[in-house]
Amino acid sequence: MKQEQNVSSLQQQTKALRSAIRSAQHTGPTSGLATGAMQGNVVILPAEWANEFLLYCQKNPVSCPLIGVSEVGNFTLPELGDDIDMRYDVPEYFVYRDGVKVDACADIADLWQDDFVAFILGCSFSFENALTQAGLTPRNIEENSNVSMYESSIPTVPAGRFFGNTVVTMRPYLPKDAIRAIQITTRFPKAHGAPLHFGNPKDIGIEDLSQPDFGEAVQVKEKEVPIFWACGVTPQVAIRNAKPPICITHAPGKMLVTDVLDTDLAVL
């Protein structure tokens, strides 16, 4: 009974947060919000491009772990939340035309097309709750900032016109805590799972941790080790390369908050 009450309470939180996003009362990052709910990266493409992008996700399940795909032209995703509306429920959208970001907006109601397909990919924000419960609160939550994201030199597997390097998120930990963080996040393959790298950032093409490509820099304290997880912003690099006539994504760090529990997608 208590677990059912907790689930009901969390779903009330997710619906309230989506309502705040829909009305533009919340326009910031979603890290640390509605803890316990699965958050998702968003990619919206015309149906003509959907099969190629689906194949790209299937070939790159760590960077692009699919948790939901809409029907063609349908802006709802009832399997992720009975009131989700993909035209309004992301705090900020990026609009790409021919691979170039041309706009950022609070909703895409005027841009929605009858041939759009929405893809939702798992997000590392979903395992941050498990880290916090283990006493390993991520630095971006401690500093109330967006997570640090970097375009690495780690290539993804191409599919059709989609290709590019992997974007990674970074969270620093002391070595003893890093081992535990790796163990915890490995249980969440639909939220990118185990990290791709830890230690020297230059080994994966990152020259300066203080200059993230997306998000905000966080403090790395003395004796801490930077740990890098795959990130759902990776498709935005592939979109830049593939150059579809139009594509809409979430702004990095500003995710779709679903009603799915992160523990439902964990490997116990």
PDB file of C-alpha atoms in Angstrom:
ATOM      1  CA  MET A   1       0.000   0.000   0.000  1.00  0.00           C
ATOM      2  CA  LYS A   2       2.815   2.407   0.927  1.00  0.00           C
ATOM      3  CA  GLN A   3       4.555   1.730  -2.404  1.00  0.00           C
ATOM      4  CA  GLU A   4       1.317   2.441  -4.288  1.00  0.00           C
ATOM      5  CA  GLN A   5       0.972   5.714  -2.374  1.00  0.00           C
ATOM      6  CA  ASN A   6       4.557   6.642  -3.255  1.00  0.00           C
ATOM      7  CA  VAL A   7       3.932   5.905  -6.941  1.00  0.00           C
ATOM      8  CA  SER A   8       0.740   7.961  -6.872  1.00  0.00           C
ATOM      9  CA  SER A   9       2.558  10.843  -5.175  1.00  0.00           C
ATOM     10  CA  LEU A  10       5.361  10.752  -7.755  1.00  0.00           C
ATOM     11  CA  GLN A  11       2.897  10.750 -10.645  1.00  0.00           C
ATOM     12  CA  GLN A  12       1.217  13.775  -9.114  1.00  0.00           C
ATOM     13  CA  GLN A  13       4.629  15.453  -9.085  1.00  0.00           C
ATOM     14  CA  THR A  14       5.353  14.574 -12.710  1.00  0.00           C
ATOM     15  CA  LYS A  15       1.982  15.807 -13.884  1.00  0.00           C
ATOM     16  CA  ALA A  16       2.395  19.025 -11.886  1.00  0.00           C
ATOM     17  CA  LEU A  17       5.855  19.554 -13.366  1.00  0.00           C
ATOM     18  CA  ARG A  18       4.621  18.952 -16.915  1.00  0.00           C
ATOM     19  CA  SER A  19       1.791  21.399 -16.243  1.00  0.00           C
ATOM     20  CA  ALA A  20       4.313  24.002 -15.085  1.00  0.00           C
ATOM     21  CA  ILE A  21       6.405  23.369 -18.201  1.00  0.00           C
ATOM     22  CA  ARG A  22       3.344  23.529 -20.453  1.00  0.00           C
ATOM     23  CA  SER A  23       2.398  26.925 -19.037  1.00  0.00           C
ATOM     24  CA  ALA A  24       6.027  28.154 -19.219  1.00  0.00           C
ATOM     25  CA  GLN A  25       6.222  28.514 -15.447  1.00  0.00           C
ATOM     26  CA  HIS A  26       9.232  26.177 -15.511  1.00  0.00           C
ATOM     27  CA  THR A  27      11.699  26.743 -18.341  1.00  0.00           C
ATOM     28  CA  GLY A  28      14.945  25.525 -16.775  1.00  0.00           C
ATOM     29  CA  PRO A  29      16.806  22.207 -16.512  1.00  0.00           C
ATOM     30  CA  THR A  30      14.978  19.202 -15.082  1.00  0.00           C
ATOM     31  CA  SER A  31      17.908  17.538 -13.272  1.00  0.00           C
ATOM     32  CA  GLY A  32      16.932  16.766  -9.680  1.00  0.00           C
ATOM     33  CA  LEU A  33      13.206  17.308 -10.305  1.00  0.00           C
ATOM     34  CA  ALA A  34      10.492  14.636  -9.874  1.00  0.00           C
ATOM     35  CA  THR A  35      13.145  12.287  -8.527  1.00  0.00           C
ATOM     36  CA  GLY A  36      12.278   8.672  -9.222  1.00  0.00           C
ATOM     37  CA  ALA A  37      10.673   9.387 -12.601  1.00  0.00           C
ATOM     38  CA  MET A  38      12.315   8.473 -15.888  1.00  0.00           C
ATOM     39  CA  GLN A  39      13.328  11.504 -17.910  1.00  0.00           C
ATOM     40  CA  GLY A  40      13.783  11.436 -21.666  1.00  0.00           C
ATOM     41  CA  ASN A  41      15.749  13.087 -24.443  1.00  0.00           C
ATOM     42  CA  VAL A  42      13.591  14.115 -27.394  1.00  0.00           C
ATOM     43  CA  VAL A  43      14.110  13.820 -31.153  1.00  0.00           C
ATOM     44  CA  ILE A  44      11.240  14.640 -33.520  1.00  0.00           C
ATOM     45  CA  LEU A  45      11.676  13.909 -37.239  1.00  0.00           C
ATOM     46  CA  PRO A  46       9.549  13.585 -40.374  1.00  0.00           C
ATOM     47  CA  ALA A  47       8.450   9.990 -41.010  1.00  0.00           C
ATOM     48  CA  GLU A  48      10.674   9.818 -44.102  1.00  0.00           C
ATOM     49  CA  TRP A  49      13.700  10.031 -41.772  1.00  0.00           C
ATOM     50  CA  ALA A  50      12.309   7.963 -38.896  1.00  0.00           C
ATOM     51  CA  ASN A  51      13.467   4.504 -39.978  1.00  0.00           C
ATOM     52  CA  GLU A  52      17.056   5.664 -40.461  1.00  0.00           C
ATOM     53  CA  PHE A  53      17.080   7.306 -37.042  1.00  0.00           C
ATOM     54  CA  LEU A  54      15.494   4.225 -35.457  1.00  0.00           C
ATOM     55  CA  LEU A  55      18.318   2.131 -36.931  1.00  0.00           C
ATOM     56  CA  TYR A  56      20.853   4.641 -35.581  1.00  0.00           C
ATOM     57  CA  CYS A  57      19.373   4.190 -32.094  1.00  0.00           C
ATOM     58  CA  GLN A  58      19.403   0.416 -32.421  1.00  0.00           C
ATOM     59  CA  LYS A  59      23.080   0.474 -33.420  1.00  0.00           C
ATOM     60  CA  ASN A  60      23.963   2.832 -30.557  1.00  0.00           C
ATOM     61  CA  PRO A  61      21.857   1.629 -27.604  1.00  0.00           C
ATOM     62  CA  VAL A  62      24.155   3.098 -24.941  1.00  0.00           C
ATOM     63  CA  SER A  63      24.019   6.650 -26.328  1.00  0.00           C
ATOM     64  CA  CYS A  64      20.473   6.353 -27.679  1.00  0.00           C
ATOM     65  CA  PRO A  65      18.448   4.003 -25.425  1.00  0.00           C
ATOM     66  CA  LEU A  66      14.895   4.125 -26.774  1.00  0.00           C
ATOM     67  CA  ILE A  67      12.121   4.273 -24.185  1.00  0.00           C
ATOM     68  CA  GLY A  68       9.302   5.473 -26.435  1.00  0.00           C
ATOM     69  CA  VAL A  69       8.313   6.128 -30.071  1.00  0.00           C
ATOM     70  CA  SER A  70       5.114   7.871 -31.156  1.00  0.00           C
ATOM     71  CA  GLU A  71       2.765   6.916 -33.953  1.00  0.00           C
ATOM     72  CA  VAL A  72       3.198   9.028 -37.095  1.00  0.00           C
ATOM     73  CA  GLY A  73       1.620  12.442 -36.527  1.00  0.00           C
ATOM     74  CA  ASN A  74       0.611  11.615 -32.949  1.00  0.00           C
ATOM     75  CA  PHE A  75       1.906  14.055 -30.345  1.00  0.00           C
ATOM     76  CA  THR A  76       0.842  11.853 -27.401  1.00  0.00           C
ATOM     77  CA  LEU A  77       2.819   9.040 -25.761  1.00  0.00           C
ATOM     78  CA  PRO A  78       0.328   7.287 -23.472  1.00  0.00           C
ATOM     79  CA  GLU A  79       2.816   4.547 -22.541  1.00  0.00           C
ATOM     80  CA  LEU A  80       5.000   7.230 -20.899  1.00  0.00           C
ATOM     81  CA  GLY A  81       2.247   9.418 -19.446  1.00  0.00           C
ATOM     82  CA  ASP A  82      -1.475   9.662 -20.169  1.00  0.00           C
ATOM     83  CA  ASP A  83      -1.418  13.450 -20.493  1.00  0.00           C
ATOM     84  CA  ILE A  84       1.872  13.936 -22.371  1.00  0.00           C
ATOM     85  CA  ASP A  85       1.719  16.362 -25.282  1.00  0.00           C
ATOM     86  CA  MET A  86       4.966  16.523 -27.240  1.00  0.00           C
ATOM     87  CA  ARG A  87       4.124  19.985 -28.552  1.00  0.00           C
ATOM     88  CA  TYR A  88       4.314  21.594 -25.108  1.00  0.00           C
ATOM     89  CA  ASP A  89       5.876  19.335 -22.452  1.00  0.00           C
ATOM     90  CA  VAL A  90       9.595  20.111 -22.859  1.00  0.00           C
ATOM     91  CA  PRO A  91      10.966  23.234 -21.114  1.00  0.00           C
ATOM     92  CA  GLU A  92      12.796  24.359 -24.256  1.00  0.00           C
ATOM     93  CA  TYR A  93      12.950  22.999 -27.782  1.00  0.00           C
ATOM     94  CA  PHE A  94      15.714  23.372 -30.377  1.00  0.00           C
ATOM     95  CA  VAL A  95      14.683  23.577 -34.021  1.00  0.00           C
ATOM     96  CA  TYR A  96      17.082  22.382 -36.719  1.00  0.00           C
ATOM     97  CA  ARG A  97      16.730  22.955 -40.449  1.00  0.00           C
ATOM     98  CA  ASP A  98      19.145  21.170 -42.767  1.00  0.00           C
ATOM     99  CA  GLY A  99      21.272  20.304 -39.742  1.00  0.00           C
ATOM    100  CA  VAL A 100      21.589  23.877 -38.484  1.00  0.00           C
ATOM    101  CA  LYS A 101      19.977  25.040 -35.250  1.00  0.00           C
ATOM    102  CA  VAL A 102      17.803  27.975 -36.261  1.00  0.00           C
ATOM    103  CA  ASP A 103      15.555  28.544 -33.267  1.00  0.00           C
ATOM    104  CA  ALA A 104      14.824  27.774 -29.621  1.00  0.00           C
ATOM    105  CA  CYS A 105      11.245  27.937 -28.385  1.00  0.00           C
ATOM    106  CA  ALA A 106       8.956  27.120 -25.461  1.00  0.00           C
ATOM    107  CA  ASP A 107       6.500  25.072 -27.558  1.00  0.00           C
ATOM    108  CA  ILE A 108       6.234  23.679 -31.078  1.00  0.00           C
ATOM    109  CA  ALA A 109       2.472  23.862 -31.615  1.00  0.00           C
ATOM    110  CA  ASP A 110       2.899  25.997 -34.756  1.00  0.00           C
ATOM    111  CA  LEU A 111       5.626  23.701 -36.104  1.00  0.00           C
ATOM    112  CA  TRP A 112       3.937  20.343 -35.582  1.00  0.00           C
ATOM    113  CA  GLN A 113       3.492  18.315 -38.787  1.00  0.00           C
ATOM    114  CA  ASP A 114       1.176  15.408 -39.536  1.00  0.00           C
ATOM    115  CA  ASP A 115       4.173  13.260 -40.522  1.00  0.00           C
ATOM    116  CA  PHE A 116       6.238  13.832 -37.362  1.00  0.00           C
ATOM    117  CA  VAL A 117       7.507  10.901 -35.306  1.00  0.00           C
ATOM    118  CA  ALA A 118       8.706  11.567 -31.745  1.00  0.00           C
ATOM    119  CA  PHE A 119      11.518   9.467 -30.277  1.00  0.00           C
ATOM    120  CA  ILE A 120      12.170   9.469 -26.522  1.00  0.00           C
ATOM    121  CA  LEU A 121      15.584   8.295 -25.341  1.00  0.00           C
ATOM    122  CA  GLY A 122      16.581   7.476 -21.782  1.00  0.00           C
ATOM    123  CA  CYS A 123      18.529  10.077 -19.824  1.00  0.00           C
ATOM    124  CA  SER A 124      21.231   9.899 -17.165  1.00  0.00           C
ATOM    125  CA  PHE A 125      19.143  12.216 -14.997  1.00  0.00           C
ATOM    126  CA  SER A 126      17.144   9.076 -14.255  1.00  0.00           C
ATOM    127  CA  PHE A 127      20.007   7.380 -12.398  1.00  0.00           C
ATOM    128  CA  GLU A 128      20.891  10.520 -10.453  1.00  0.00           C
ATOM    129  CA  ASN A 129      18.181   9.635  -7.927  1.00  0.00           C
ATOM    130  CA  ALA A 130      19.848   6.271  -7.250  1.00  0.00           C
ATOM    131  CA  LEU A 131      23.218   7.992  -6.848  1.00  0.00           C
ATOM    132  CA  THR A 132      21.733  10.517  -4.434  1.00  0.00           C
ATOM    133  CA  GLN A 133      20.049   7.789  -2.365  1.00  0.00           C
ATOM    134  CA  ALA A 134      23.458   6.113  -2.067  1.00  0.00           C
ATOM    135  CA  GLY A 135      24.990   9.312  -0.692  1.00  0.00           C
ATOM    136  CA  LEU A 136      26.640  10.149  -4.026  1.00  0.00           C
ATOM    137  CA  THR A 137      24.675  13.259  -4.986  1.00  0.00           C
ATOM    138  CA  PRO A 138      25.942  14.442  -8.395  1.00  0.00           C
ATOM    139  CA  ARG A 139      27.787  17.746  -8.356  1.00  0.00           C
ATOM    140  CA  ASN A 140      25.358  19.388 -10.790  1.00  0.00           C
ATOM    141  CA  ILE A 141      22.523  18.768  -8.309  1.00  0.00           C
ATOM    142  CA  GLU A 142      24.635  20.048  -5.416  1.00  0.00           C
ATOM    143  CA  GLU A 143      25.376  23.221  -7.373  1.00  0.00           C
ATOM    144  CA  ASN A 144      21.825  23.515  -8.751  1.00  0.00           C
ATOM    145  CA  SER A 145      23.187  23.706 -12.279  1.00  0.00           C
ATOM    146  CA  ASN A 146      22.804  21.916 -15.588  1.00  0.00           C
ATOM    147  CA  VAL A 147      25.014  18.863 -16.067  1.00  0.00           C
ATOM    148  CA  SER A 148      28.311  19.291 -17.957  1.00  0.00           C
ATOM    149  CA  MET A 149      28.189  17.817 -21.487  1.00  0.00           C
ATOM    150  CA  TYR A 150      31.050  17.407 -23.945  1.00  0.00           C
ATOM    151  CA  GLU A 151      31.396  16.185 -27.519  1.00  0.00           C
ATOM    152  CA  SER A 152      33.971  13.404 -27.221  1.00  0.00           C
ATOM    153  CA  SER A 153      36.158  11.694 -29.816  1.00  0.00           C
ATOM    154  CA  ILE A 154      34.296   8.385 -29.279  1.00  0.00           C
ATOM    155  CA  PRO A 155      32.578   7.548 -32.599  1.00  0.00           C
ATOM    156  CA  THR A 156      29.053   6.209 -32.860  1.00  0.00           C
ATOM    157  CA  VAL A 157      28.054   3.505 -35.348  1.00  0.00           C
ATOM    158  CA  PRO A 158      26.669   5.212 -38.487  1.00  0.00           C
ATOM    159  CA  ALA A 159      23.217   4.388 -39.837  1.00  0.00           C
ATOM    160  CA  GLY A 160      22.171   5.814 -43.188  1.00  0.00           C
ATOM    161  CA  ARG A 161      22.754   9.547 -43.075  1.00  0.00           C
ATOM    162  CA  PHE A 162      23.198   9.678 -39.292  1.00  0.00           C
ATOM    163  CA  PHE A 163      26.732   9.635 -37.884  1.00  0.00           C
ATOM    164  CA  GLY A 164      28.964  11.512 -35.445  1.00  0.00           C
ATOM    165  CA  ASN A 165      30.843  11.349 -32.169  1.00  0.00           C
ATOM    166  CA  THR A 166      29.354  10.570 -28.766  1.00  0.00           C
ATOM    167  CA  VAL A 167      28.330  13.364 -26.418  1.00  0.00           C
ATOM    168  CA  VAL A 168      29.109  12.537 -22.781  1.00  0.00           C
ATOM    169  CA  THR A 169      28.024  13.887 -19.415  1.00  0.00           C
ATOM    170  CA  MET A 170      30.593  14.319 -16.632  1.00  0.00           C
ATOM    171  CA  ARG A 171      30.200  13.871 -12.888  1.00  0.00           C
ATOM    172  CA  PRO A 172      33.274  13.958 -10.609  1.00  0.00           C
ATOM    173  CA  TYR A 173      33.822  11.607  -7.651  1.00  0.00           C
ATOM    174  CA  LEU A 174      36.598  10.538  -5.336  1.00  0.00           C
ATOM    175  CA  PRO A 175      38.066   7.196  -6.541  1.00  0.00           C
ATOM    176  CA  LYS A 176      36.393   5.200  -3.749  1.00  0.00           C
ATOM    177  CA  ASP A 177      33.026   6.727  -4.623  1.00  0.00           C
ATOM    178  CA  ALA A 178      33.607   6.368  -8.347  1.00  0.00           C
ATOM    179  CA  ILE A 179      33.616   2.587  -8.039  1.00  0.00           C
ATOM    180  CA  ARG A 180      30.238   2.650  -6.286  1.00  0.00           C
ATOM    181  CA  ALA A 181      28.833   5.138  -8.819  1.00  0.00           C
ATOM    182  CA  ILE A 182      29.829   2.810 -11.651  1.00  0.00           C
ATOM    183  CA  GLN A 183      28.161  -0.135  -9.923  1.00  0.00           C
ATOM    184  CA  ILE A 184      24.939   1.816  -9.382  1.00  0.00           C
ATOM    185  CA  THR A 185      24.610   3.285 -12.869  1.00  0.00           C
ATOM    186  CA  THR A 186      25.337  -0.069 -14.528  1.00  0.00           C
ATOM    187  CA  ARG A 187      21.873  -1.119 -13.293  1.00  0.00           C
ATOM    188  CA  PHE A 188      20.240   1.498 -15.555  1.00  0.00           C
ATOM    189  CA  PRO A 189      20.953   0.554 -19.194  1.00  0.00           C
ATOM    190  CA  LYS A 190      17.949   2.590 -20.381  1.00  0.00           C
ATOM    191  CA  ALA A 191      19.564   5.645 -18.751  1.00  0.00           C
ATOM    192  CA  HIS A 192      22.923   5.055 -20.508  1.00  0.00           C
ATOM    193  CA  GLY A 193      24.155   2.525 -17.932  1.00  0.00           C
ATOM    194  CA  ALA A 194      27.836   2.238 -17.020  1.00  0.00           C
ATOM    195  CA  PRO A 195      30.203   5.093 -17.887  1.00  0.00           C
ATOM    196  CA  LEU A 196      32.235   5.048 -21.087  1.00  0.00           C
ATOM    197  CA  HIS A 197      35.372   6.497 -19.531  1.00  0.00           C
ATOM    198  CA  PHE A 198      36.871   7.824 -16.323  1.00  0.00           C
ATOM    199  CA  GLY A 199      40.122   9.634 -15.715  1.00  0.00           C
ATOM    200  CA  ASN A 200      42.033  11.822 -18.182  1.00  0.00           C
ATOM    201  CA  PRO A 201      39.497  13.752 -20.344  1.00  0.00           C
ATOM    202  CA  LYS A 202      42.077  14.163 -23.116  1.00  0.00           C
ATOM    203  CA  ASP A 203      41.936  10.408 -23.729  1.00  0.00           C
ATOM    204  CA  ILE A 204      38.471  10.940 -25.233  1.00  0.00           C
ATOM    205  CA  GLY A 205      39.193  14.257 -26.934  1.00  0.00           C
ATOM    206  CA  ILE A 206      38.103  16.674 -24.204  1.00  0.00           C
ATOM    207  CA  GLU A 207      40.697  19.396 -23.710  1.00  0.00           C
ATOM    208  CA  ASP A 208      39.147  21.562 -20.992  1.00  0.00           C
ATOM    209  CA  LEU A 209      36.506  20.490 -18.452  1.00  0.00           C
ATOM    210  CA  SER A 210      35.765  24.132 -17.689  1.00  0.00           C
ATOM    211  CA  GLN A 211      34.425  24.596 -21.237  1.00  0.00           C
ATOM    212  CA  PRO A 212      31.560  22.139 -21.789  1.00  0.00           C
ATOM    213  CA  ASP A 213      29.941  22.048 -25.230  1.00  0.00           C
ATOM    214  CA  PHE A 214      26.505  21.929 -23.597  1.00  0.00           C
ATOM    215  CA  GLY A 215      25.242  22.587 -20.074  1.00  0.00           C
ATOM    216  CA  GLU A 216      27.361  24.204 -17.376  1.00  0.00           C
ATOM    217  CA  ALA A 217      30.775  23.537 -15.893  1.00  0.00           C
ATOM    218  CA  VAL A 218      30.856  22.104 -12.356  1.00  0.00           C
ATOM    219  CA  GLN A 219      33.623  22.097  -9.794  1.00  0.00           C
ATOM    220  CA  VAL A 220      36.057  19.191  -9.823  1.00  0.00           C
ATOM    221  CA  LYS A 221      37.653  19.070  -6.378  1.00  0.00           C
ATOM    222  CA  GLU A 222      41.150  17.953  -5.465  1.00  0.00           C
ATOM    223  CA  LYS A 223      41.670  14.179  -5.799  1.00  0.00           C
ATOM    224  CA  GLU A 224      38.336  13.740  -7.608  1.00  0.00           C
ATOM    225  CA  VAL A 225      38.174  11.775 -10.847  1.00  0.00           C
ATOM    226  CA  PRO A 226      35.917  12.885 -13.733  1.00  0.00           C
ATOM    227  CA  ILE A 227      33.564  10.116 -14.884  1.00  0.00           C
ATOM    228  CA  PHE A 228      31.928  10.242 -18.299  1.00  0.00           C
ATOM    229  CA  TRP A 229      28.603   8.672 -19.263  1.00  0.00           C
ATOM    230  CA  ALA A 230      27.039   8.536 -22.736  1.00  0.00           C
ATOM    231  CA  CYS A 231      24.495  11.301 -23.252  1.00  0.00           C
ATOM    232  CA  GLY A 232      21.233  11.588 -25.161  1.00  0.00           C
ATOM    233  CA  VAL A 233      22.442  14.823 -26.749  1.00  0.00           C
ATOM    234  CA  THR A 234      24.512  12.554 -29.039  1.00  0.00           C
ATOM    235  CA  PRO A 235      21.703  12.537 -31.679  1.00  0.00           C
ATOM    236  CA  GLN A 236      21.994  16.312 -31.985  1.00  0.00           C
ATOM    237  CA  VAL A 237      25.502  15.827 -33.397  1.00  0.00           C
ATOM    238  CA  ALA A 238      24.188  13.148 -35.778  1.00  0.00           C
ATOM    239  CA  ILE A 239      21.352  15.460 -36.831  1.00  0.00           C
ATOM    240  CA  ARG A 240      23.865  18.189 -37.579  1.00  0.00           C
ATOM    241  CA  ASN A 241      25.635  15.754 -39.894  1.00  0.00           C
ATOM    242  CA  ALA A 242      22.556  14.132 -41.471  1.00  0.00           C
ATOM    243  CA  LYS A 243      20.908  17.480 -42.277  1.00  0.00           C
ATOM    244  CA  PRO A 244      17.193  16.525 -42.306  1.00  0.00           C
ATOM    245  CA  PRO A 245      14.972  19.358 -43.624  1.00  0.00           C
ATOM    246  CA  ILE A 246      13.533  19.806 -40.130  1.00  0.00           C
ATOM    247  CA  CYS A 247      14.217  18.206 -36.770  1.00  0.00           C
ATOM    248  CA  ILE A 248      13.155  19.235 -33.275  1.00  0.00           C
ATOM    249  CA  THR A 249      14.952  18.228 -30.090  1.00  0.00           C
ATOM    250  CA  HIS A 250      14.984  19.165 -26.423  1.00  0.00           C
ATOM    251  CA  ALA A 251      17.462  21.800 -25.287  1.00  0.00           C
ATOM    252  CA  PRO A 252      20.294  19.963 -23.493  1.00  0.00           C
ATOM    253  CA  GLY A 253      19.398  19.365 -19.844  1.00  0.00           C
ATOM    254  CA  LYS A 254      15.728  20.245 -20.363  1.00  0.00           C
ATOM    255  CA  MET A 255      14.027  16.900 -20.649  1.00  0.00           C
ATOM    256  CA  LEU A 256      10.625  15.291 -21.053  1.00  0.00           C
ATOM    257  CA  VAL A 257       9.584  14.079 -17.582  1.00  0.00           C
ATOM    258  CA  THR A 258       7.563  10.862 -17.834  1.00  0.00           C
ATOM    259  CA  ASP A 259       5.366   8.899 -15.439  1.00  0.00           C
ATOM    260  CA  VAL A 260       7.570   5.808 -15.795  1.00  0.00           C
ATOM    261  CA  LEU A 261       9.561   4.937 -12.668  1.00  0.00           C
ATOM    262  CA  ASP A 262      13.308   4.800 -13.163  1.00  0.00           C
ATOM    263  CA  THR A 263      13.335   1.590 -11.121  1.00  0.00           C
ATOM    264  CA  ASP A 264      10.939  -0.001 -13.662  1.00  0.00           C
ATOM    265  CA  LEU A 265      13.739   0.158 -16.219  1.00  0.00           C
ATOM    266  CA  ALA A 266      16.527  -0.883 -13.857  1.00  0.00           C
ATOM    267  CA  VAL A 267      18.270  -4.250 -13.985  1.00  0.00           C
ATOM    268  CA  LEU A 268      18.175  -5.697 -10.485  1.00  0.00           C
TER     269      LEU A 268
END
